GROMACS .gro file of C-alpha atoms in nm:
model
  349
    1UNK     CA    1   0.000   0.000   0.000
    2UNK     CA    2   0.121   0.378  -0.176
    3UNK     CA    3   0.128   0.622   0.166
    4UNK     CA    4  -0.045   0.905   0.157
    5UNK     CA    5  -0.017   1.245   0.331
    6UNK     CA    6  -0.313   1.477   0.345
    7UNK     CA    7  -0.192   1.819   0.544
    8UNK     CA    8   0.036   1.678   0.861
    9UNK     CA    9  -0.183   1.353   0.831
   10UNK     CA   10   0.004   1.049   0.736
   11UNK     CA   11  -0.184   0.747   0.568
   12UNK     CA   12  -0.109   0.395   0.548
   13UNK     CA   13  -0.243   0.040   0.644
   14UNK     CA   14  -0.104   0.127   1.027
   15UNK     CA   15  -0.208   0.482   1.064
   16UNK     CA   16  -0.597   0.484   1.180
   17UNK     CA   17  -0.889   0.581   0.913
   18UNK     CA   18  -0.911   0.902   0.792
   19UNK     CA   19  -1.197   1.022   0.835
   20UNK     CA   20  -1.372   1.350   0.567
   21UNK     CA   21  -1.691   1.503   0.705
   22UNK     CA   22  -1.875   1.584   0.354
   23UNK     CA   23  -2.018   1.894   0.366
   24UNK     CA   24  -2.090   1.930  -0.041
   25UNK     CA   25  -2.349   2.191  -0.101
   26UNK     CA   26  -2.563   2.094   0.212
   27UNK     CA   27  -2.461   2.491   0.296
   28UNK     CA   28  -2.706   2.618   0.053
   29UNK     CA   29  -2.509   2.857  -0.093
   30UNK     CA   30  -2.519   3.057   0.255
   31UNK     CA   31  -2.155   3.108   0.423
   32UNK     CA   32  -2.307   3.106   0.747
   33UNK     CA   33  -2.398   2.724   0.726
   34UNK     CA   34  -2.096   2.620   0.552
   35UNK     CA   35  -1.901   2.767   0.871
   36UNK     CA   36  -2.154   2.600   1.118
   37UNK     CA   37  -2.060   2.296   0.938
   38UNK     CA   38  -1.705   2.273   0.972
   39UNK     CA   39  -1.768   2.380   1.375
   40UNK     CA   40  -1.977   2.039   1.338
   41UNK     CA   41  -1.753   1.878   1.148
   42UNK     CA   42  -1.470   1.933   1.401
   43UNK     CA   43  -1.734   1.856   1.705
   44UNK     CA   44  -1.803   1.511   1.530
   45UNK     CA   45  -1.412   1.405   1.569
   46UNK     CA   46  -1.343   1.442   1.152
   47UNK     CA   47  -1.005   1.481   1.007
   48UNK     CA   48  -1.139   1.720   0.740
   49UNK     CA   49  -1.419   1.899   0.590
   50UNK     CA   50  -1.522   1.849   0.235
   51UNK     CA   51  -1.685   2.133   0.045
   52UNK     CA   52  -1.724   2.169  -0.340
   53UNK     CA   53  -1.598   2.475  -0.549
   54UNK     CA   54  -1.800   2.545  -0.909
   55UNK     CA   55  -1.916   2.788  -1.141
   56UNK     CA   56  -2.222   2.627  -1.271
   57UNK     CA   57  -2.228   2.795  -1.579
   58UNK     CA   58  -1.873   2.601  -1.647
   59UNK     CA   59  -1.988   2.230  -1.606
   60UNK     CA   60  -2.352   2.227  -1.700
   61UNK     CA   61  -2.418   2.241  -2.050
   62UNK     CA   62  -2.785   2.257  -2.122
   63UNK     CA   63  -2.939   2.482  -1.931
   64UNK     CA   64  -3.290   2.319  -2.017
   65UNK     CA   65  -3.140   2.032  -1.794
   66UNK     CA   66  -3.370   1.900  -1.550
   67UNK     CA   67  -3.280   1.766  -1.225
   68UNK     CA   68  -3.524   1.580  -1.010
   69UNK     CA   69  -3.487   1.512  -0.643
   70UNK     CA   70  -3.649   1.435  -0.291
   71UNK     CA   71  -3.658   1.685  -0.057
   72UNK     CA   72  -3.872   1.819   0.244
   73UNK     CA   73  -4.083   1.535   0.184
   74UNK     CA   74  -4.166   1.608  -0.170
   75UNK     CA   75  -3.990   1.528  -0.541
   76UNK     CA   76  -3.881   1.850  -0.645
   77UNK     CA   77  -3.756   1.883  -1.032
   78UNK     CA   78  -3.606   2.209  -1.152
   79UNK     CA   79  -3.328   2.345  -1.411
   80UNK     CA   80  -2.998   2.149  -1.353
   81UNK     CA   81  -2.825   2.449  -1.377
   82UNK     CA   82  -3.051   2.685  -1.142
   83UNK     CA   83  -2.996   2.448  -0.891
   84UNK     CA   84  -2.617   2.465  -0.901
   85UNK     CA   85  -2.599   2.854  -0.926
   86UNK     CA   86  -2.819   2.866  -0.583
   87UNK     CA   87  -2.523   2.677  -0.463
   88UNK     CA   88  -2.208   2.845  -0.562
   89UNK     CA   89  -2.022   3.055  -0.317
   90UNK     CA   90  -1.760   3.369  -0.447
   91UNK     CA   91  -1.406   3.383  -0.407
   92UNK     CA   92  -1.365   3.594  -0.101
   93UNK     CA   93  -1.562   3.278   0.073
   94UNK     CA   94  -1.327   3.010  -0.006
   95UNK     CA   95  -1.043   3.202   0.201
   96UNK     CA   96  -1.293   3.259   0.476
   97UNK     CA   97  -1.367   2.882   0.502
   98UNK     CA   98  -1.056   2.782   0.481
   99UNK     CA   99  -0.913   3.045   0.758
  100UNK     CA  100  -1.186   2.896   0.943
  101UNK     CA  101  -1.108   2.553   0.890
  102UNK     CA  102  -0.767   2.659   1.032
  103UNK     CA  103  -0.912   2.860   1.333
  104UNK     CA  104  -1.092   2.471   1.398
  105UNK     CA  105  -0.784   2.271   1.366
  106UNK     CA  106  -0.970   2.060   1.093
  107UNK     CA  107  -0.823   2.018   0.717
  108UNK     CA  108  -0.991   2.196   0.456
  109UNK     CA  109  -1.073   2.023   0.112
  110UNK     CA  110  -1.290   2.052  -0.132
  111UNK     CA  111  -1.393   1.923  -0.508
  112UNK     CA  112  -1.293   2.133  -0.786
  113UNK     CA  113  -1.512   2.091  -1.108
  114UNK     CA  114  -1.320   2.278  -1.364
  115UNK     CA  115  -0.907   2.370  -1.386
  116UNK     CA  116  -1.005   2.731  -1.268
  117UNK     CA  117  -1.200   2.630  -0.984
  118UNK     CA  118  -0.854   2.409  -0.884
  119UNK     CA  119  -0.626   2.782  -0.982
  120UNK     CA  120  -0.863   2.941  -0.659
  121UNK     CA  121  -0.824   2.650  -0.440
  122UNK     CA  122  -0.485   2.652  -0.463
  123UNK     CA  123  -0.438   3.010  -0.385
  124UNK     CA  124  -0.643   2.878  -0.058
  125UNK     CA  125  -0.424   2.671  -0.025
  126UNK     CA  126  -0.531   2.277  -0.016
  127UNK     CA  127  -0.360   2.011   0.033
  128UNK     CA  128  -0.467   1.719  -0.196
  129UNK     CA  129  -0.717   1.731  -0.483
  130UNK     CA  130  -1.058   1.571  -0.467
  131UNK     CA  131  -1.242   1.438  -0.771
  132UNK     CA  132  -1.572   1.313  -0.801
  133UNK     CA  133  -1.704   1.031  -0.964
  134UNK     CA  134  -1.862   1.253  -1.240
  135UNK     CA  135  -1.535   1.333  -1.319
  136UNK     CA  136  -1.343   0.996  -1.281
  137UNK     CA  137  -1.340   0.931  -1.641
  138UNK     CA  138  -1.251   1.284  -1.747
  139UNK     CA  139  -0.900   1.136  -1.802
  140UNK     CA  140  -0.762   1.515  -1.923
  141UNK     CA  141  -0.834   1.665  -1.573
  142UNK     CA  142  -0.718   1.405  -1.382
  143UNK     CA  143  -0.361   1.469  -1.597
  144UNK     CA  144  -0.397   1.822  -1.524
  145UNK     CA  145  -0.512   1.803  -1.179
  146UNK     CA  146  -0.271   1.553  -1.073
  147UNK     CA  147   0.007   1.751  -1.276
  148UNK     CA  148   0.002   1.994  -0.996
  149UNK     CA  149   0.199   1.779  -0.775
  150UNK     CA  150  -0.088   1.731  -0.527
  151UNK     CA  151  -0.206   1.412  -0.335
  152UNK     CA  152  -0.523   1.249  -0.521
  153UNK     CA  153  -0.820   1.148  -0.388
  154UNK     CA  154  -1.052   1.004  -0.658
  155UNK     CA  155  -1.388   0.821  -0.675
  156UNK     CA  156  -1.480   0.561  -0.888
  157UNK     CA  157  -1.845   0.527  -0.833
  158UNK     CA  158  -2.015   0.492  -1.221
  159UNK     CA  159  -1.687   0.280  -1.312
  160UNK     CA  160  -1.581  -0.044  -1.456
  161UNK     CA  161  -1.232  -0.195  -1.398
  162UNK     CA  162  -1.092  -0.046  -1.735
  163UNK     CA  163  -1.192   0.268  -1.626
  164UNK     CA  164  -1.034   0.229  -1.293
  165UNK     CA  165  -0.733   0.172  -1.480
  166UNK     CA  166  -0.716   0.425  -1.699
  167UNK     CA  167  -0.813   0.691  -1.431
  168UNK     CA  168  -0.520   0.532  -1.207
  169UNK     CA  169  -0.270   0.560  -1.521
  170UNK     CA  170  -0.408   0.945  -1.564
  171UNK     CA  171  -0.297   1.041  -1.233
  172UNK     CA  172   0.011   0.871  -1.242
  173UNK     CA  173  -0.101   0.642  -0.965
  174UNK     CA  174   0.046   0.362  -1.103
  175UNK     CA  175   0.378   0.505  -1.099
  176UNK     CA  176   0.362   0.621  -0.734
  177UNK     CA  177   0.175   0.933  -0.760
  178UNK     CA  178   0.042   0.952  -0.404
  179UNK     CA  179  -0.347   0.841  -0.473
  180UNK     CA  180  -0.663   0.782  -0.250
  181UNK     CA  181  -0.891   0.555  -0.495
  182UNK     CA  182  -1.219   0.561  -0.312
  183UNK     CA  183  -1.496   0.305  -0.379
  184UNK     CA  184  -1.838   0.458  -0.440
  185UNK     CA  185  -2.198   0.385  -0.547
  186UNK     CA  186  -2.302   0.648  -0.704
  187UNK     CA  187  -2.680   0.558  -0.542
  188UNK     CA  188  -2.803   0.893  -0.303
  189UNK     CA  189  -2.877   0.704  -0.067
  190UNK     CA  190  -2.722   0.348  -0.142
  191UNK     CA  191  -2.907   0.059  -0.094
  192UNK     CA  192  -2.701  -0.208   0.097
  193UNK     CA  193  -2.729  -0.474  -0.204
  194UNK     CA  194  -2.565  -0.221  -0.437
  195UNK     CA  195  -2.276  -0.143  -0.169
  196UNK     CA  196  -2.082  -0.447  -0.318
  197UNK     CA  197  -1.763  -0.390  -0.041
  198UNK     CA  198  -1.601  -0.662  -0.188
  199UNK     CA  199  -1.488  -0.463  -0.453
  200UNK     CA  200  -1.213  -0.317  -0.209
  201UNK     CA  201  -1.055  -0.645  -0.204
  202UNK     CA  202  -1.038  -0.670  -0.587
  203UNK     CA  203  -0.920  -0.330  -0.648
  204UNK     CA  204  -0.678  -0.388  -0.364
  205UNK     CA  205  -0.528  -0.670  -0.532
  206UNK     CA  206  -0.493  -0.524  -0.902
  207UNK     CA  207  -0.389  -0.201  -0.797
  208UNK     CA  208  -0.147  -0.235  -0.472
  209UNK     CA  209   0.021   0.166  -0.534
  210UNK     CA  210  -0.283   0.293  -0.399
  211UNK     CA  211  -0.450   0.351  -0.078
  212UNK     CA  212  -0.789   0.259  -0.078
  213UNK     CA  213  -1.135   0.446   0.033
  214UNK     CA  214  -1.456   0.426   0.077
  215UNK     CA  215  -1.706   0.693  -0.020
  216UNK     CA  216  -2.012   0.622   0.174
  217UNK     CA  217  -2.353   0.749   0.031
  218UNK     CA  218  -2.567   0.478   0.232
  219UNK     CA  219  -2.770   0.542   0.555
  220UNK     CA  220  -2.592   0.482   0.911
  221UNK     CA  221  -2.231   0.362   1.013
  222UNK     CA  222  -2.250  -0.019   0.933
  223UNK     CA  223  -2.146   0.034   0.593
  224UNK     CA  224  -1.799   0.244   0.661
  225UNK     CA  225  -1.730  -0.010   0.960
  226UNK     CA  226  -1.744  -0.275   0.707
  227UNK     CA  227  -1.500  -0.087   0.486
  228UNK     CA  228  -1.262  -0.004   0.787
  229UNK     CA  229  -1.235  -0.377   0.826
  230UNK     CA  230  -1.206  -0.451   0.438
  231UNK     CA  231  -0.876  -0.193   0.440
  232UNK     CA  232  -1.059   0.144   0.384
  233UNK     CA  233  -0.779   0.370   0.503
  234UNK     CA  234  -0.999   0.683   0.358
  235UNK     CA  235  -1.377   0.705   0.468
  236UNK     CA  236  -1.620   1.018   0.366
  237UNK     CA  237  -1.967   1.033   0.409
  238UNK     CA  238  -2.216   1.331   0.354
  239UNK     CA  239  -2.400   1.586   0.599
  240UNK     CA  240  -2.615   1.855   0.732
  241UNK     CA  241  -2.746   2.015   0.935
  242UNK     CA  242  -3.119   1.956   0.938
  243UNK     CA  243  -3.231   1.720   0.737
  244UNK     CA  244  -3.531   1.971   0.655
  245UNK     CA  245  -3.350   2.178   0.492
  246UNK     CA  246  -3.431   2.258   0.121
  247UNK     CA  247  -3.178   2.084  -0.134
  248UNK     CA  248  -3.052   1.739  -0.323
  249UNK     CA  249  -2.822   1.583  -0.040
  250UNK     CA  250  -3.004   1.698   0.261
  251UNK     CA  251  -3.231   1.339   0.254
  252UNK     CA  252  -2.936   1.093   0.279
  253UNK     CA  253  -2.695   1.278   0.465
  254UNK     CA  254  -2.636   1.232   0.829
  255UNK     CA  255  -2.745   1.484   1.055
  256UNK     CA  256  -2.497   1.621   1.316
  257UNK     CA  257  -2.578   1.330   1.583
  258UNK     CA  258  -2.576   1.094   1.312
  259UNK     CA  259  -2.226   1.220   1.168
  260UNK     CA  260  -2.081   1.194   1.581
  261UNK     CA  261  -2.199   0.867   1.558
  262UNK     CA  262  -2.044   0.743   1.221
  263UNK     CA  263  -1.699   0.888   1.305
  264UNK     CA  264  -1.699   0.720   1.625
  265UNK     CA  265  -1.787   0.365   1.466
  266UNK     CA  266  -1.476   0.397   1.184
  267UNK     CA  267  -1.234   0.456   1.488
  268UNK     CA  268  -1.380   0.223   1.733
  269UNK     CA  269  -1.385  -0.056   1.432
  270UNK     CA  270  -1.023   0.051   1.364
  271UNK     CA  271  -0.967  -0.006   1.708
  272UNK     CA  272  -1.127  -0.347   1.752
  273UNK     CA  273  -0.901  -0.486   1.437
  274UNK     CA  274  -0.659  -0.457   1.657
  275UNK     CA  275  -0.285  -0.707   1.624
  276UNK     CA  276  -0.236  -1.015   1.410
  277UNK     CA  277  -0.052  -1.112   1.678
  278UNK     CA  278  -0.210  -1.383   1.866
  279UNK     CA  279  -0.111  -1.373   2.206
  280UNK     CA  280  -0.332  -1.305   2.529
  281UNK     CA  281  -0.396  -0.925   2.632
  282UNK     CA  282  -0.262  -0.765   2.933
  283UNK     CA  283  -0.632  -0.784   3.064
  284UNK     CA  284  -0.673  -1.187   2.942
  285UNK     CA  285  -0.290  -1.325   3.095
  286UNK     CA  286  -0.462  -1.143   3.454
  287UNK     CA  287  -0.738  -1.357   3.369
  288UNK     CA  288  -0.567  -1.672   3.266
  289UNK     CA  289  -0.451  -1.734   3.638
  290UNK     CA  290  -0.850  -1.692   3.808
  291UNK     CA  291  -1.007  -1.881   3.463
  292UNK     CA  292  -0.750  -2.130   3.364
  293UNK     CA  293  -0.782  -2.483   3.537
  294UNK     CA  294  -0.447  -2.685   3.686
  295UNK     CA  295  -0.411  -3.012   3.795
  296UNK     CA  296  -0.486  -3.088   4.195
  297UNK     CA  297  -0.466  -3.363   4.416
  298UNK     CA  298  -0.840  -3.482   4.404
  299UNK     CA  299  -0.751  -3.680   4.746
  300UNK     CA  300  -0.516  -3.634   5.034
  301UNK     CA  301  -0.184  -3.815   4.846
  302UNK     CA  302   0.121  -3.916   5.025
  303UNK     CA  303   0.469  -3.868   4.939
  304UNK     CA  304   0.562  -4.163   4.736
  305UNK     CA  305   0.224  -4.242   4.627
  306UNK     CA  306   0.204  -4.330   4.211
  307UNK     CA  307  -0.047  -4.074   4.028
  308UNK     CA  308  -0.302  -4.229   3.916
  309UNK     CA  309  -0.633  -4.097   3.668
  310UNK     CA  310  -0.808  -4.082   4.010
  311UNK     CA  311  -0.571  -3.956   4.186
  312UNK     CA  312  -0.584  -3.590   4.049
  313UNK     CA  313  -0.863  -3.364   3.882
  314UNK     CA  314  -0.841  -3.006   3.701
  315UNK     CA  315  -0.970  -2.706   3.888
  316UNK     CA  316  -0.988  -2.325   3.905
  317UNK     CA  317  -0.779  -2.179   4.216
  318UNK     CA  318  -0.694  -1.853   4.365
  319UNK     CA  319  -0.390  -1.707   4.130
  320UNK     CA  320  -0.428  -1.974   3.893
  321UNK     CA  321  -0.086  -2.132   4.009
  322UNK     CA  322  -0.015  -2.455   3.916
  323UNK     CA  323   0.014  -2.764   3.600
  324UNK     CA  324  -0.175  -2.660   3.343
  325UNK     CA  325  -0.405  -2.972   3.201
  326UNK     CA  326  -0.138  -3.024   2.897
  327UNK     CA  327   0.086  -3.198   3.158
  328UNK     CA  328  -0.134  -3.471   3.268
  329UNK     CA  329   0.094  -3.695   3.093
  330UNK     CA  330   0.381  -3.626   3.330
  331UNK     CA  331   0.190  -3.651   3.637
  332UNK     CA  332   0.040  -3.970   3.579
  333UNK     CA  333   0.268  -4.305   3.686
  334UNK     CA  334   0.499  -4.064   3.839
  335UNK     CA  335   0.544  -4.045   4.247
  336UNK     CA  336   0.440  -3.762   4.438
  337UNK     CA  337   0.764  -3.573   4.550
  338UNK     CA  338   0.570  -3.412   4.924
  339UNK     CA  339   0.235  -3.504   5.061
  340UNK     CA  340  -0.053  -3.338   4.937
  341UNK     CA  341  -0.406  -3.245   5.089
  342UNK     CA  342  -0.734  -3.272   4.839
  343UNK     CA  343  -0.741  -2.951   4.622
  344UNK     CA  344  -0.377  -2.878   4.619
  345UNK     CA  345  -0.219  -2.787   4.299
  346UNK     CA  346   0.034  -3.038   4.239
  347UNK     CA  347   0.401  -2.953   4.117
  348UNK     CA  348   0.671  -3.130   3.926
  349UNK     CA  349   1.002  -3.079   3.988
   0.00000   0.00000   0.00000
C-alpha cells in the first residue's frame, strides 16, 4: 500500500482511518452554514471537511437540464443548472472557510469541477485534490489536476475496472503518484445490495500503489465499519445540518448526531481490528490465572504415592498457580515428590 499524506496527516495500512466530514453543497449557498458545518464537522471528531468549489455555468451544459430530487418530503424537479448557481459561493468565501477551517484545527478540502476552480483552491491553499465520480473518467483533468503535484483522492463510483485503470494511469497512480482511490456507489442514498464492499478487495489486489477508500452514500455507520475492516484507510460520508433543509443531499446525509456517531464507529472498528498477533492481552494473561484450570490432588496423596487418573482432577484456584491440564501426561505413573491435601495444585520438579 502507496502512503499518503493529506496536510500533517500520514496514511497507510497502520495509521488509523481518515476520516472526511462531507459537507458538499448541504450549505445552501449561505456562508453562514458552511461555517456551522465545519464547527460540526470538528465537534463530530473528523479529520477534514469536504466542500465543493463550481461555477455552474462552467460544467452544465444545457441549461434546459432537468434535475429531479427528494426533498422536504416532496420530489422536487427544476433546471440542472438553477440548482447549481443557488449553490455556488464567491471567491472571497473560499479564504474565509478555509481560515476557518484553520481557526478549527480541521483540514480543509474541497472538489474542484473545472481547472479554474482548482487555480482558486490553490491560492487557498489545499492540500490534496478531490475528484468526483462525475469526473473519474474525465481522463484530461485528472492529468492536469494531478500535474500539480498534489495528493489524489478520486472516486470511482459509475466505473468499470478499465476505467479504474485508466483513471489510475491518468494520475500517475500507477507510478507512485500519491493516490486515494475511493470506492463509491453512485446511489443517493445506497441501498445495501448495491454497496458491493467486496470490490475493495479486488481493487486492492490489481492495484497495490494505492491507498484505498470508501465513499459512503448509504444510511448509518454499518457500511464504513465494514469498509474499515475490508482496508478502507480513507472514509467520507455526507452531511447537514437539518435534514429539513431545502436541497438534493439533505435526505441521505447524516445529521450532526448521526455524523458523531459514524466517526466514532470507523475509529472504534479501527480499534477493535486490533494485532495479528495472537497472544493473550494484558487484561486476558490477569485472567488466565483466576479462569485457567491446573491439575490438583483430588484426594489427600502421600509422598511416594504413584499418580493415578483418580488420583488428580483439574480445577480453578486462587492465582491460577499450578500444571496446566497439557501436563497430565507427566503426572500420571509418576510419584508424588511431598504429601498433598485434596485440592492442592500439584508440582513437578
Amino acid at each position: 500500500m502507496q502512503e499518503v499524506r493529506i496536510g500533517g496527516a500520514i496514511i497507510n495500512e497502520k495509521t488509523p482511518p481518515y476520516v472526511i466530514a462531507e459537507a458538499g453543497i448541504n450549505h445552501n449557498g449561505e456562508i453562514e452554514k458552511a461555517c456551522a458545518m465545519i464547527r460540526v464537522a470538528k465537534e463530530a471528531g473528523a479529520d477534514a471537511v469536504k466542500f465543493q468549489t463550481f461555477k455552474a455555468d462552467e460544467f452544465v451544459g444545457d441549461p434546459q437540464m432537468m434535475f429531479t430530487y427528494e426533498s422536504q418530503g416532496k420530489e422536487v424537479t427544476e433546471p440542472m443548472l438553477d440548482m447549481f448557481r443557488r449553490y455556488e459561493l464567491g471567491r472571497d468565501a473560499w479564504f474565509l472557510l478555509k481560515a476557518r477551517c484553520d481557526e478549527e484545527g480541521i483540514t480543509f478540502l474541497s472538489t474542484p469541477q473545472n481547472r479554474s476552480d482548482l487555480d482558486l483552491l490553490l491560492e487557498v491553499c489545499i492540500t490534496a485534490i478531490k475528484v468526483g465520480s462525475d469526473d473519474f473518467t474525465n481522463t484530461p483533468l485528472l492529468r492536469a489536476y494531478a500535474h500539480r503535484g498534489l495528493p489524489m483522492i478520486i472516486s470511482c463510483g459509475m466505473s468499470d475496472m478499465a476505467e479504474v485503470y485508466m483513471a489510475l494511469e491518468a494520475v500517475g497512480a500507477l507510478d507512485g503518484h500519491p493516490t486515494v482511490l475511493m470506492l463509491c456507489t453512485s446511489e443517493y442514498p445506497t441501498p445495501p445490495e448495491d454497496v458491493n464492499l467486496l470490490k475493495l478487495r479486488t481493487l486492492g489486489n490489481a492495484f497495490p500503489q494505492v491507498v484505498l477508500g470508501f465513499s459512503d452514500h448509504t444510511r448509518g455507520p454499518l457500511a464504513s465499519s465494514l469498509a474499515v475492516v475490508m482496508g478502507a484507510k480513507v472514509l467520507e460520508k455526507h452531511f447537514t445540518l437539518d435534514h429539513d433543509l431545502p436541497g438534493p443531499d439533505h435526505l441521505f446525509s447524516e445529521d450532526p448526531a448521526g455524523l458523531k456517531e459514524w466517526v466514532s464507529s470507523v475509529r472504534e472498528s479501527w480499534t477493535i481490528l486490533g494485532s495479528a498477533i495472537v497472544r493473550p492481552t494484558d487484561k486476558e494473561l490477569v485472567n488466565k490465572k483466576e479462569f485457567q484450570r491446573v491439575i490438583v490432588a483430588s484426594r489427600n496423596i502421600g509422598k511416594g504415592e504413584f499418580f493415578s487418573v483418580n488420583d488428580i482432577t483439574m480445577r480453578r484456584i486462587p492465582g491460577g498457580k499450578g500444571l496446566p491440564p497439557g501436563l497430565i501426561s507427566l503426572v500420571l505413573g509418576n510419584p508424588a515428590e511431598k504429601d498433598y491435601k485434596q485440592g492442592e495444585p500439584v508440582w513437578l520438579s
